[in-house]
Tab-separated table of C-alpha atoms in Angstrom:
chain	number	residue	atom	x	y	z
A	1	MET	CA	-49.680	-76.786	-28.865
A	2	ALA	CA	-49.990	-73.093	-29.580
A	3	ASP	CA	-53.417	-71.559	-29.749
A	4	PRO	CA	-54.120	-70.719	-33.422
A	5	LEU	CA	-56.219	-67.747	-32.321
A	6	SER	CA	-53.461	-66.166	-30.227
A	7	PRO	CA	-51.682	-63.214	-31.853
A	8	SER	CA	-48.245	-63.875	-33.242
A	9	LEU	CA	-45.120	-62.268	-31.859
A	10	ALA	CA	-44.830	-60.075	-34.962
A	11	SER	CA	-48.396	-58.772	-34.638
A	12	ARG	CA	-47.935	-58.009	-30.932
A	13	PHE	CA	-44.686	-56.199	-31.696
A	14	ALA	CA	-46.318	-54.170	-34.472
A	15	ARG	CA	-49.215	-53.281	-32.193
A	16	HIS	CA	-46.882	-52.037	-29.452
A	17	VAL	CA	-44.824	-50.057	-31.966
A	18	VAL	CA	-47.969	-48.293	-33.219
A	19	LEU	CA	-49.208	-47.579	-29.677
A	20	MET	CA	-45.816	-46.286	-28.528
A	21	SER	CA	-45.520	-44.083	-31.611
A	22	LEU	CA	-48.939	-42.557	-30.976
A	23	ALA	CA	-48.071	-42.057	-27.299
A	24	LEU	CA	-44.843	-40.267	-28.225
A	25	ILE	CA	-46.668	-37.998	-30.666
A	26	TYR	CA	-49.182	-37.117	-27.957
A	27	LEU	CA	-46.517	-36.531	-25.317
A	28	LEU	CA	-44.143	-34.518	-27.515
A	29	PRO	CA	-45.706	-31.084	-26.726
A	30	PHE	CA	-45.433	-31.819	-22.993
A	31	VAL	CA	-41.836	-33.000	-23.337
A	32	TRP	CA	-41.009	-29.878	-25.348
A	33	MET	CA	-42.680	-27.696	-22.704
A	34	LEU	CA	-40.558	-29.330	-20.007
A	35	SER	CA	-37.434	-28.893	-22.134
A	36	ILE	CA	-38.078	-25.169	-22.657
A	37	SER	CA	-38.613	-24.712	-18.906
A	38	LEU	CA	-35.039	-25.894	-18.351
A	39	LYS	CA	-33.363	-23.714	-21.001
A	40	PRO	CA	-32.058	-20.141	-20.932
A	41	ALA	CA	-33.657	-17.661	-23.309
A	42	SER	CA	-30.688	-17.818	-25.681
A	43	GLU	CA	-31.320	-21.502	-26.463
A	44	ILE	CA	-35.095	-21.543	-26.853
A	45	PHE	CA	-35.143	-20.291	-30.458
A	46	ASP	CA	-32.003	-22.059	-31.635
A	47	ALA	CA	-32.216	-23.531	-35.112
A	48	GLY	CA	-31.391	-27.024	-33.839
A	49	PHE	CA	-33.825	-29.398	-32.129
A	50	ASN	CA	-32.341	-30.147	-28.710
A	51	LEU	CA	-34.455	-31.532	-25.897
A	52	ILE	CA	-31.606	-31.457	-23.394
A	53	PRO	CA	-30.309	-27.916	-22.790
A	54	ARG	CA	-26.632	-27.169	-23.273
A	55	GLU	CA	-26.809	-24.720	-20.374
A	56	TRP	CA	-29.259	-25.438	-17.571
A	57	ALA	CA	-31.483	-22.619	-16.366
A	58	ALA	CA	-33.996	-24.634	-14.348
A	59	TRP	CA	-33.402	-22.790	-11.094
A	60	GLU	CA	-33.731	-19.361	-12.672
A	61	ASN	CA	-36.871	-20.241	-14.640
A	62	TYR	CA	-38.730	-21.981	-11.840
A	63	SER	CA	-37.739	-19.344	-9.297
A	64	ALA	CA	-39.053	-16.643	-11.625
A	65	ALA	CA	-42.296	-18.574	-12.156
A	66	LEU	CA	-42.882	-18.747	-8.400
A	67	THR	CA	-41.852	-15.193	-7.528
A	68	ARG	CA	-42.858	-12.894	-10.378
A	69	VAL	CA	-46.558	-13.675	-9.985
A	70	PRO	CA	-48.488	-15.381	-7.143
A	71	LEU	CA	-48.440	-18.785	-8.847
A	72	LEU	CA	-49.132	-20.667	-5.619
A	73	ARG	CA	-52.242	-18.515	-5.165
A	74	TYR	CA	-53.391	-19.490	-8.656
A	75	LEU	CA	-52.887	-23.149	-7.795
A	76	LEU	CA	-54.837	-22.712	-4.554
A	77	ASN	CA	-57.659	-21.017	-6.464
A	78	GLY	CA	-57.728	-23.953	-8.844
A	79	VAL	CA	-57.989	-26.415	-5.949
A	80	VAL	CA	-60.795	-24.430	-4.281
A	81	VAL	CA	-62.798	-24.067	-7.495
A	82	CYS	CA	-62.356	-27.663	-8.691
A	83	ALA	CA	-63.069	-29.127	-5.246
A	84	GLY	CA	-66.120	-26.911	-4.769
A	85	ILE	CA	-67.538	-27.839	-8.170
A	86	LEU	CA	-66.833	-31.552	-7.722
A	87	VAL	CA	-68.378	-31.870	-4.252
A	88	VAL	CA	-71.615	-30.150	-5.272
A	89	GLN	CA	-71.762	-32.017	-8.574
A	90	ILE	CA	-71.604	-35.376	-6.796
A	91	ALA	CA	-74.067	-34.236	-4.118
A	92	LEU	CA	-76.621	-33.303	-6.802
A	93	ALA	CA	-75.900	-35.736	-9.629
A	94	PHE	CA	-75.679	-38.974	-7.653
A	95	PRO	CA	-79.169	-38.851	-6.052
A	96	ALA	CA	-80.610	-37.707	-9.384
A	97	ALA	CA	-78.913	-40.629	-11.118
A	98	TYR	CA	-80.398	-42.999	-8.536
A	99	CYS	CA	-83.875	-41.692	-9.304
A	100	PHE	CA	-83.348	-42.126	-13.033
A	101	ALA	CA	-81.843	-45.602	-12.629
A	102	LYS	CA	-84.062	-47.269	-10.037
A	103	ILE	CA	-87.249	-45.245	-9.545
A	104	LYS	CA	-90.065	-44.938	-12.056
A	105	PHE	CA	-92.050	-41.723	-11.817
A	106	ARG	CA	-94.377	-39.731	-14.030
A	107	GLY	CA	-92.369	-37.963	-16.713
A	108	HIS	CA	-89.309	-40.190	-16.134
A	109	ASP	CA	-88.519	-40.675	-19.823
A	110	LEU	CA	-89.117	-37.017	-20.664
A	111	ALA	CA	-86.877	-35.829	-17.811
A	112	TRP	CA	-84.117	-38.229	-18.827
A	113	GLY	CA	-84.418	-37.191	-22.461
A	114	LEU	CA	-84.080	-33.521	-21.523
A	115	THR	CA	-81.054	-34.356	-19.373
A	116	MET	CA	-79.377	-36.095	-22.308
A	117	LEU	CA	-80.408	-33.278	-24.635
A	118	SER	CA	-78.567	-30.804	-22.405
A	119	LEU	CA	-75.336	-32.640	-23.241
A	120	MET	CA	-75.766	-31.461	-26.833
A	121	VAL	CA	-75.787	-27.768	-25.844
A	122	PRO	CA	-72.268	-26.286	-25.737
A	123	PHE	CA	-71.458	-24.271	-22.645
A	124	GLN	CA	-70.460	-21.291	-24.794
A	125	ALA	CA	-74.082	-21.006	-25.985
A	126	THR	CA	-75.247	-20.322	-22.433
A	127	ALA	CA	-72.279	-18.241	-21.297
A	128	ILE	CA	-73.793	-14.799	-21.982
A	129	PRO	CA	-77.135	-15.509	-20.208
A	130	LEU	CA	-75.201	-16.932	-17.250
A	131	TYR	CA	-72.947	-13.882	-17.204
A	132	ILE	CA	-75.941	-11.526	-17.136
A	133	PHE	CA	-77.621	-13.619	-14.436
A	134	LEU	CA	-74.524	-13.529	-12.216
A	135	TYR	CA	-74.171	-9.792	-12.876
A	136	HIS	CA	-77.679	-9.114	-11.544
A	137	LEU	CA	-76.914	-11.272	-8.505
A	138	GLY	CA	-73.716	-9.315	-7.864
A	139	LEU	CA	-71.588	-12.461	-7.973
A	140	LEU	CA	-69.137	-11.589	-10.725
A	141	ASP	CA	-65.449	-11.637	-9.832
A	142	SER	CA	-65.912	-14.174	-7.045
A	143	TYR	CA	-65.508	-17.876	-6.331
A	144	SER	CA	-69.273	-18.215	-6.673
A	145	ALA	CA	-69.094	-17.070	-10.297
A	146	LEU	CA	-66.540	-19.792	-11.004
A	147	ILE	CA	-68.450	-22.574	-9.233
A	148	LEU	CA	-72.226	-22.029	-9.560
A	149	PRO	CA	-72.632	-22.485	-13.352
A	150	PHE	CA	-71.191	-26.005	-13.170
A	151	ILE	CA	-72.819	-27.538	-10.106
A	152	ALA	CA	-75.437	-29.464	-12.135
A	153	SER	CA	-73.693	-32.030	-14.339
A	154	ALA	CA	-75.733	-33.981	-16.900
A	155	PHE	CA	-72.615	-35.952	-17.758
A	156	GLY	CA	-72.243	-36.932	-14.097
A	157	MET	CA	-75.881	-38.051	-13.993
A	158	PHE	CA	-75.288	-40.165	-17.087
A	159	MET	CA	-72.183	-41.861	-15.684
A	160	PHE	CA	-73.704	-42.476	-12.251
A	161	ARG	CA	-76.961	-43.757	-13.743
A	162	GLN	CA	-75.115	-46.308	-15.860
A	163	SER	CA	-73.201	-47.478	-12.801
A	164	ILE	CA	-76.250	-47.654	-10.515
A	165	LYS	CA	-78.244	-49.619	-13.110
A	166	SER	CA	-75.630	-52.388	-12.888
A	167	ILE	CA	-76.261	-52.818	-9.129
A	168	PRO	CA	-78.741	-55.642	-8.423
A	169	ASP	CA	-82.155	-54.576	-7.200
A	170	ASP	CA	-81.920	-57.259	-4.506
A	171	LEU	CA	-79.180	-55.256	-2.784
A	172	ILE	CA	-81.422	-52.197	-2.686
A	173	HIS	CA	-84.411	-54.193	-1.434
A	174	ALA	CA	-82.269	-55.777	1.293
A	175	ALA	CA	-81.103	-52.336	2.448
A	176	ARG	CA	-84.690	-51.141	2.621
A	177	LEU	CA	-85.693	-54.217	4.618
A	178	ASP	CA	-82.922	-53.344	7.084
A	179	GLY	CA	-84.676	-50.041	7.701
A	180	MET	CA	-82.606	-47.725	5.520
A	181	GLY	CA	-84.290	-44.672	4.115
A	182	GLU	CA	-83.664	-43.482	0.578
A	183	PHE	CA	-81.101	-40.886	1.674
A	184	GLU	CA	-79.113	-43.391	3.701
A	185	LEU	CA	-79.394	-45.977	0.920
A	186	VAL	CA	-77.896	-43.612	-1.630
A	187	TRP	CA	-74.904	-42.516	0.428
A	188	ARG	CA	-74.126	-45.612	2.510
A	189	VAL	CA	-74.829	-48.396	0.010
A	190	LEU	CA	-74.822	-47.132	-3.565
A	191	LEU	CA	-72.039	-44.556	-3.350
A	192	PRO	CA	-69.392	-47.025	-2.055
A	193	ALA	CA	-70.526	-49.582	-4.647
A	194	CYS	CA	-70.092	-46.995	-7.419
A	195	MET	CA	-66.804	-45.583	-6.164
A	196	PRO	CA	-64.795	-46.455	-9.329
A	197	THR	CA	-67.288	-44.460	-11.401
A	198	VAL	CA	-67.209	-41.600	-8.893
A	199	ILE	CA	-63.420	-41.460	-9.176
A	200	ALA	CA	-63.573	-41.596	-12.971
A	201	PHE	CA	-66.057	-38.726	-13.030
A	202	SER	CA	-63.900	-36.819	-10.537
A	203	ILE	CA	-60.955	-37.017	-12.929
A	204	PHE	CA	-63.078	-35.782	-15.839
A	205	SER	CA	-64.475	-32.922	-13.754
A	206	VAL	CA	-61.183	-31.809	-12.208
A	207	VAL	CA	-59.272	-31.914	-15.507
A	208	TRP	CA	-62.005	-29.987	-17.301
A	209	HIS	CA	-62.356	-27.222	-14.736
A	210	TRP	CA	-58.662	-27.015	-13.856
A	211	ASN	CA	-57.908	-26.338	-17.534
A	212	ASP	CA	-60.910	-24.086	-18.171
A	213	TYR	CA	-59.796	-20.751	-19.552
A	214	PHE	CA	-62.929	-19.424	-21.264
A	215	TRP	CA	-65.252	-18.952	-18.275
A	216	PRO	CA	-62.727	-17.504	-15.771
A	217	LEU	CA	-61.645	-15.058	-18.462
A	218	LEU	CA	-65.227	-13.750	-18.627
A	219	VAL	CA	-66.095	-13.470	-14.947
A	220	ILE	CA	-62.782	-12.764	-13.168
A	221	ASN	CA	-61.085	-9.370	-13.169
A	222	THR	CA	-59.118	-9.649	-9.920
A	223	GLN	CA	-55.738	-11.276	-10.306
A	224	ASP	CA	-55.939	-12.812	-6.830
A	225	LEU	CA	-58.945	-14.897	-7.945
A	226	ALA	CA	-57.325	-16.193	-11.135
A	227	THR	CA	-57.372	-19.937	-11.785
A	228	PRO	CA	-54.200	-21.614	-13.123
A	229	PRO	CA	-54.835	-21.094	-16.882
A	230	LEU	CA	-55.935	-17.493	-16.344
A	231	GLY	CA	-52.944	-16.952	-14.067
A	232	THR	CA	-50.711	-18.110	-16.918
A	233	MET	CA	-52.195	-15.353	-19.083
A	234	PHE	CA	-51.455	-12.769	-16.395
A	235	PHE	CA	-47.927	-14.123	-16.161
A	236	ALA	CA	-47.418	-14.001	-19.923
A	237	ASN	CA	-48.861	-10.505	-20.325
A	238	GLU	CA	-47.278	-8.790	-17.352
A	239	GLU	CA	-44.041	-10.560	-16.512
A	240	ALA	CA	-42.700	-13.041	-19.017
A	241	GLY	CA	-42.600	-10.940	-22.185
A	242	ASN	CA	-40.370	-12.847	-24.612
A	243	ASP	CA	-38.785	-14.880	-21.824
A	244	TYR	CA	-40.571	-18.167	-22.401
A	245	GLY	CA	-38.478	-20.175	-19.964
A	246	PRO	CA	-40.283	-18.910	-16.821
A	247	LEU	CA	-43.616	-19.080	-18.652
A	248	MET	CA	-43.090	-22.754	-19.503
A	249	ALA	CA	-41.844	-23.406	-15.971
A	250	GLY	CA	-45.101	-21.994	-14.623
A	251	THR	CA	-47.070	-24.133	-17.056
A	252	VAL	CA	-45.202	-27.243	-15.906
A	253	LEU	CA	-46.032	-26.443	-12.279
A	254	ILE	CA	-49.692	-25.992	-13.223
A	255	THR	CA	-49.735	-29.331	-15.065
A	256	ILE	CA	-48.062	-31.401	-12.327
A	257	PRO	CA	-51.117	-31.614	-9.978
A	258	LEU	CA	-53.250	-33.094	-12.767
A	259	VAL	CA	-50.594	-35.671	-13.636
A	260	VAL	CA	-50.169	-36.705	-10.003
A	261	PHE	CA	-53.939	-36.876	-9.498
A	262	PHE	CA	-54.382	-39.134	-12.510
A	263	LEU	CA	-51.451	-41.406	-11.641
A	264	PHE	CA	-52.922	-42.067	-8.199
A	265	ALA	CA	-56.406	-42.709	-9.574
A	266	GLN	CA	-55.719	-44.319	-12.956
A	267	LYS	CA	-56.695	-47.859	-11.919
A	268	ARG	CA	-60.041	-46.754	-10.514
A	269	PHE	CA	-60.483	-44.441	-13.510
A	270	ILE	CA	-60.274	-47.354	-15.954
A	271	GLU	CA	-62.582	-49.460	-13.774
A	272	GLY	CA	-65.081	-46.619	-13.515
A	273	VAL	CA	-65.209	-45.896	-17.233
A	274	THR	CA	-65.725	-49.621	-17.907
A	275	PHE	CA	-68.240	-50.037	-15.091
A	276	SER	CA	-70.351	-47.080	-16.172
A	277	GLY	CA	-70.922	-48.647	-19.581
A	278	VAL	CA	-72.238	-52.002	-18.392
A	279	LYS	CA	-75.937	-51.162	-18.759
A	280	ALA	CA	-77.677	-49.024	-21.318
């Protein structure tokens, strides 16, 4: 006998149609970007809407994207900056989250409230003071200028705290009875247990800083230090002109690492986002 509470075939079909339609709407700009990267300039502004080019120009566009500007250098800069930010963020945010989750100290609630309050302050509001600070330190136009403002992540503390709170206290007490110090407990016991949340945060951090255009535009003047989005601006201003095929080809190449990164980590990403919301 069929379960009366189970959704009918029609409702499941309608649900999938709605979800697929929304997915197609979201993906359409990316599909169009890929289509333009394969077309010659003569077809890009045709009156008709054709995703598949009549004349393929993939080789010309992608070769131009890789040779007209140092695109591989931009990609390397993006990897260095995102990896540097992520490593330091985890190194600082995870122990702090442990303190907020499992240790009671004087001013605990006030410190946590200020941490959450910092999430309400947009980065743009602090950009000018940070710029002046880095100027006086002589760090503008360097990797340090791209990395240092982001090493403390309140969002990372929030995610890690939620995940650590879901770990039983008995596990922590047992580790202490085995002779583990607090430092060893954090990195050898809690970090592996919270790995789905760490991966989820890593995806958020890498996507955010890989796509960041505002801050590199302020602090970077040297083309060799440009991150991928800023490198796209250099490409558009200096080389592409009205030839959007190579520009879109470069944008596709910049987008591919993020897509590959997410596809490899999507299962852990979903687990981490779910896991980090278990406890309030």
